[in-house]
PDB file of C-alpha atoms in Angstrom:
ATOM      1  CA  MET A 989       0.133  -0.127  -0.118  1.00 51.00           C
ATOM      2  CA  ASP A 990       1.318   3.332  -0.898  1.00 90.00           C
ATOM      3  CA  GLU A 991       1.321   5.418   2.211  1.00 89.00           C
ATOM      4  CA  GLU A 992       2.127   8.766   0.394  1.00 94.00           C
ATOM      5  CA  LEU A 993      -0.868   8.245  -1.856  1.00 96.00           C
ATOM      6  CA  ASN A 994      -3.045   7.782   1.210  1.00 97.00           C
ATOM      7  CA  VAL A 995      -1.877  10.886   2.735  1.00 98.00           C
ATOM      8  CA  LEU A 996      -2.607  12.866  -0.672  1.00 97.00           C
ATOM      9  CA  ILE A 997      -6.324  11.183  -0.694  1.00 98.00           C
ATOM     10  CA  VAL A 998      -6.760  12.269   3.109  1.00 98.00           C
ATOM     11  CA  LYS A 999      -5.999  15.707   1.805  1.00 98.00           C
ATOM     12  CA  GLU A1000      -8.262  15.789  -1.034  1.00 98.00           C
ATOM     13  CA  PHE A1001     -10.958  14.606   1.085  1.00 98.00           C
ATOM     14  CA  ASN A1002     -10.263  17.274   3.753  1.00 98.00           C
ATOM     15  CA  ASN A1003     -10.065  19.925   0.877  1.00 98.00           C
ATOM     16  CA  ALA A1004     -13.493  18.773  -0.151  1.00 98.00           C
ATOM     17  CA  ILE A1005     -14.778  19.347   3.317  1.00 98.00           C
ATOM     18  CA  ASN A1006     -13.349  22.526   3.307  1.00 98.00           C
ATOM     19  CA  ARG A1007     -14.866  23.656   0.109  1.00 98.00           C
ATOM     20  CA  ARG A1008     -18.127  21.840   1.050  1.00 97.00           C
ATOM     21  CA  ASP A1009     -17.593  19.843  -2.369  1.00 98.00           C
ATOM     22  CA  ILE A1010     -20.012  17.204  -2.013  1.00 97.00           C
ATOM     23  CA  GLY A1011     -19.680  15.627  -5.127  1.00 97.00           C
ATOM     24  CA  LYS A1012     -15.927  15.425  -4.418  1.00 98.00           C
ATOM     25  CA  LEU A1013     -16.492  13.836  -0.997  1.00 97.00           C
ATOM     26  CA  ALA A1014     -18.907  11.215  -2.469  1.00 98.00           C
ATOM     27  CA  SER A1015     -16.385  10.284  -5.362  1.00 98.00           C
ATOM     28  CA  LEU A1016     -13.509   9.540  -2.376  1.00 98.00           C
ATOM     29  CA  MET A1017     -15.938   7.354  -0.211  1.00 98.00           C
ATOM     30  CA  ALA A1018     -15.898   3.749  -0.572  1.00 98.00           C
ATOM     31  CA  GLU A1019     -19.403   2.303  -0.711  1.00 96.00           C
ATOM     32  CA  ASP A1020     -19.338   0.936   2.655  1.00 97.00           C
ATOM     33  CA  HIS A1021     -18.019   4.158   4.241  1.00 98.00           C
ATOM     34  CA  GLN A1022     -18.411   4.999   7.932  1.00 97.00           C
ATOM     35  CA  PHE A1023     -17.963   8.016   9.854  1.00 97.00           C
ATOM     36  CA  ILE A1024     -17.272   7.761  13.853  1.00 97.00           C
ATOM     37  CA  ASP A1025     -17.874  11.007  15.513  1.00 95.00           C
ATOM     38  CA  SER A1026     -16.152  12.095  18.571  1.00 92.00           C
ATOM     39  CA  GLU A1027     -18.872  10.679  20.816  1.00 93.00           C
ATOM     40  CA  ASN A1028     -18.330   7.363  18.970  1.00 95.00           C
ATOM     41  CA  GLU A1029     -21.480   7.274  17.284  1.00 95.00           C
ATOM     42  CA  ILE A1030     -21.048   5.398  13.902  1.00 96.00           C
ATOM     43  CA  HIS A1031     -22.731   6.345  10.749  1.00 95.00           C
ATOM     44  CA  LYS A1032     -22.855   3.860   8.016  1.00 96.00           C
ATOM     45  CA  GLY A1033     -23.171   4.242   4.482  1.00 95.00           C
ATOM     46  CA  LYS A1034     -21.934   6.290   1.454  1.00 97.00           C
ATOM     47  CA  GLY A1035     -25.388   7.464   0.788  1.00 95.00           C
ATOM     48  CA  SER A1036     -26.231   8.436   4.206  1.00 95.00           C
ATOM     49  CA  MET A1037     -23.142  10.329   4.746  1.00 96.00           C
ATOM     50  CA  VAL A1038     -23.728  12.426   1.642  1.00 96.00           C
ATOM     51  CA  ALA A1039     -26.739  13.529   3.269  1.00 96.00           C
ATOM     52  CA  SER A1040     -25.368  14.227   6.546  1.00 95.00           C
ATOM     53  CA  TRP A1041     -22.369  16.272   4.988  1.00 96.00           C
ATOM     54  CA  LYS A1042     -25.146  18.085   3.049  1.00 97.00           C
ATOM     55  CA  GLU A1043     -26.982  19.041   6.526  1.00 97.00           C
ATOM     56  CA  PHE A1044     -23.756  19.582   8.301  1.00 96.00           C
ATOM     57  CA  PHE A1045     -22.404  22.384   5.708  1.00 97.00           C
ATOM     58  CA  HIS A1046     -25.905  23.918   6.063  1.00 97.00           C
ATOM     59  CA  LEU A1047     -25.826  24.193   9.661  1.00 97.00           C
ATOM     60  CA  TYR A1048     -22.050  25.143  10.120  1.00 97.00           C
ATOM     61  CA  PRO A1049     -21.236  27.074   6.991  1.00 97.00           C
ATOM     62  CA  ASP A1050     -17.908  28.190   8.460  1.00 97.00           C
ATOM     63  CA  TYR A1051     -16.564  24.977   9.627  1.00 97.00           C
ATOM     64  CA  GLN A1052     -12.878  24.318   8.447  1.00 98.00           C
ATOM     65  CA  ASN A1053     -10.371  21.715   9.141  1.00 98.00           C
ATOM     66  CA  HIS A1054      -6.596  22.301   9.430  1.00 98.00           C
ATOM     67  CA  PHE A1055      -4.274  19.294   9.386  1.00 98.00           C
ATOM     68  CA  VAL A1056      -0.842  19.828  10.852  1.00 96.00           C
ATOM     69  CA  LYS A1057       0.774  16.356  10.899  1.00 96.00           C
ATOM     70  CA  PHE A1058       0.243  13.275   9.087  1.00 97.00           C
ATOM     71  CA  TYR A1059       1.318   9.583  10.484  1.00 96.00           C
ATOM     72  CA  THR A1060       0.436   6.561   8.295  1.00 96.00           C
ATOM     73  CA  GLU A1061       0.374   2.778   9.193  1.00 92.00           C
ATOM     74  CA  LYS A1062      -0.197   0.716   5.879  1.00 92.00           C
ATOM     75  CA  ASN A1063      -3.603   1.994   4.787  1.00 96.00           C
ATOM     76  CA  LYS A1064      -4.413   4.037   8.113  1.00 97.00           C
ATOM     77  CA  VAL A1065      -3.550   7.617   8.282  1.00 98.00           C
ATOM     78  CA  ILE A1066      -3.801   9.406  11.504  1.00 98.00           C
ATOM     79  CA  ILE A1067      -4.089  13.345  11.728  1.00 98.00           C
ATOM     80  CA  GLU A1068      -3.308  15.876  13.977  1.00 97.00           C
ATOM     81  CA  GLY A1069      -4.835  19.304  13.656  1.00 97.00           C
ATOM     82  CA  TYR A1070      -7.592  21.242  14.492  1.00 98.00           C
ATOM     83  CA  SER A1071     -11.046  22.566  13.291  1.00 97.00           C
ATOM     84  CA  THR A1072     -12.406  26.246  13.051  1.00 97.00           C
ATOM     85  CA  CYS A1073     -16.151  26.940  13.436  1.00 96.00           C
ATOM     86  CA  SER A1074     -18.264  29.622  14.893  1.00 96.00           C
ATOM     87  CA  HIS A1075     -20.151  26.880  16.853  1.00 94.00           C
ATOM     88  CA  LYS A1076     -17.510  26.231  19.952  1.00 93.00           C
ATOM     89  CA  VAL A1077     -18.043  22.378  19.918  1.00 90.00           C
ATOM     90  CA  LEU A1078     -16.511  22.092  16.800  1.00 93.00           C
ATOM     91  CA  ASP A1079     -13.778  24.682  17.165  1.00 94.00           C
ATOM     92  CA  GLY A1080     -10.341  23.342  18.501  1.00 95.00           C
ATOM     93  CA  PRO A1081      -8.025  20.805  18.393  1.00 97.00           C
ATOM     94  CA  ALA A1082      -8.923  17.403  17.236  1.00 97.00           C
ATOM     95  CA  ILE A1083      -7.164  14.095  15.741  1.00 98.00           C
ATOM     96  CA  TRP A1084      -8.851  12.220  12.903  1.00 98.00           C
ATOM     97  CA  THR A1085      -7.954   8.717  11.592  1.00 98.00           C
ATOM     98  CA  ALA A1086      -8.799   7.656   7.840  1.00 98.00           C
ATOM     99  CA  ILE A1087      -8.860   3.931   6.858  1.00 98.00           C
ATOM    100  CA  ILE A1088      -8.102   3.699   2.867  1.00 98.00           C
ATOM    101  CA  VAL A1089      -9.178   0.941   0.832  1.00 97.00           C
ATOM    102  CA  ASP A1090      -8.724   0.646  -2.910  1.00 96.00           C
ATOM    103  CA  GLN A1091      -7.945   4.260  -2.952  1.00 97.00           C
ATOM    104  CA  LYS A1092     -11.343   5.285  -1.207  1.00 98.00           C
ATOM    105  CA  ILE A1093     -11.942   6.298   2.507  1.00 98.00           C
ATOM    106  CA  GLN A1094     -13.629   3.530   4.066  1.00 98.00           C
ATOM    107  CA  GLU A1095     -13.533   5.188   7.460  1.00 98.00           C
ATOM    108  CA  TRP A1096     -13.476   8.713   8.519  1.00 98.00           C
ATOM    109  CA  ARG A1097     -13.173   9.221  12.267  1.00 98.00           C
ATOM    110  CA  VAL A1098     -12.637  12.289  14.670  1.00 97.00           C
ATOM    111  CA  TYR A1099     -11.530  12.089  18.096  1.00 97.00           C
ATOM    112  CA  LEU A1100     -10.973  14.939  20.719  1.00 95.00           C
ATOM    113  CA  ASP A1101      -7.289  15.768  21.313  1.00 96.00           C
ATOM    114  CA  THR A1102      -6.885  14.261  24.691  1.00 95.00           C
ATOM    115  CA  SER A1103      -3.927  12.594  26.430  1.00 94.00           C
ATOM    116  CA  GLU A1104      -6.005   9.237  26.397  1.00 95.00           C
ATOM    117  CA  ILE A1105      -6.362   9.199  22.512  1.00 96.00           C
ATOM    118  CA  ARG A1106      -2.845  10.160  21.937  1.00 95.00           C
ATOM    119  CA  GLU A1107      -1.740   7.202  24.023  1.00 95.00           C
ATOM    120  CA  LYS A1108      -4.295   5.023  22.247  1.00 94.00           C
ATOM    121  CA  LEU A1109      -3.066   6.279  18.537  1.00 94.00           C
ATOM    122  CA  LYS A1110       0.579   6.299  19.732  1.00 91.00           C
ATOM    123  CA  ILE A1111       0.959   9.982  19.057  1.00 91.00           C
ATOM    124  CA  TYR A1112       3.710  11.439  21.567  1.00 78.00           C
ATOM    125  CA  SER A1113       4.266  14.774  19.934  1.00 67.00           C
ATOM    126  CA  THR A1114       2.555  17.959  21.268  1.00 53.00           C
TER     127      THR A1114
END
């Protein structure tokens, strides 16, 4: 698996989020795509997630992700960064993971940036 290509796919996915480009997001999702939010709720299915992203962009039009550092483990990419949004719950540091299969995002997950999550994901930088 090409880890550099996986990072590029993740960057492209995030650029689509930041541009609110539903078509591009959909093209990068696997059919069995799932999103796991910071409260560990699992949202399954590409079609369902396309609808969810549309609603999310409507509710939070100024939401943006800013990625700072990437780590790769085979088909998994771990991302350190932060989000900006006028909705305070969505504003601040975060960690994301992506599982890439056949050059598509099969799983997109967001975590709160805590010491426990950093330990779990073996992120030791600050």
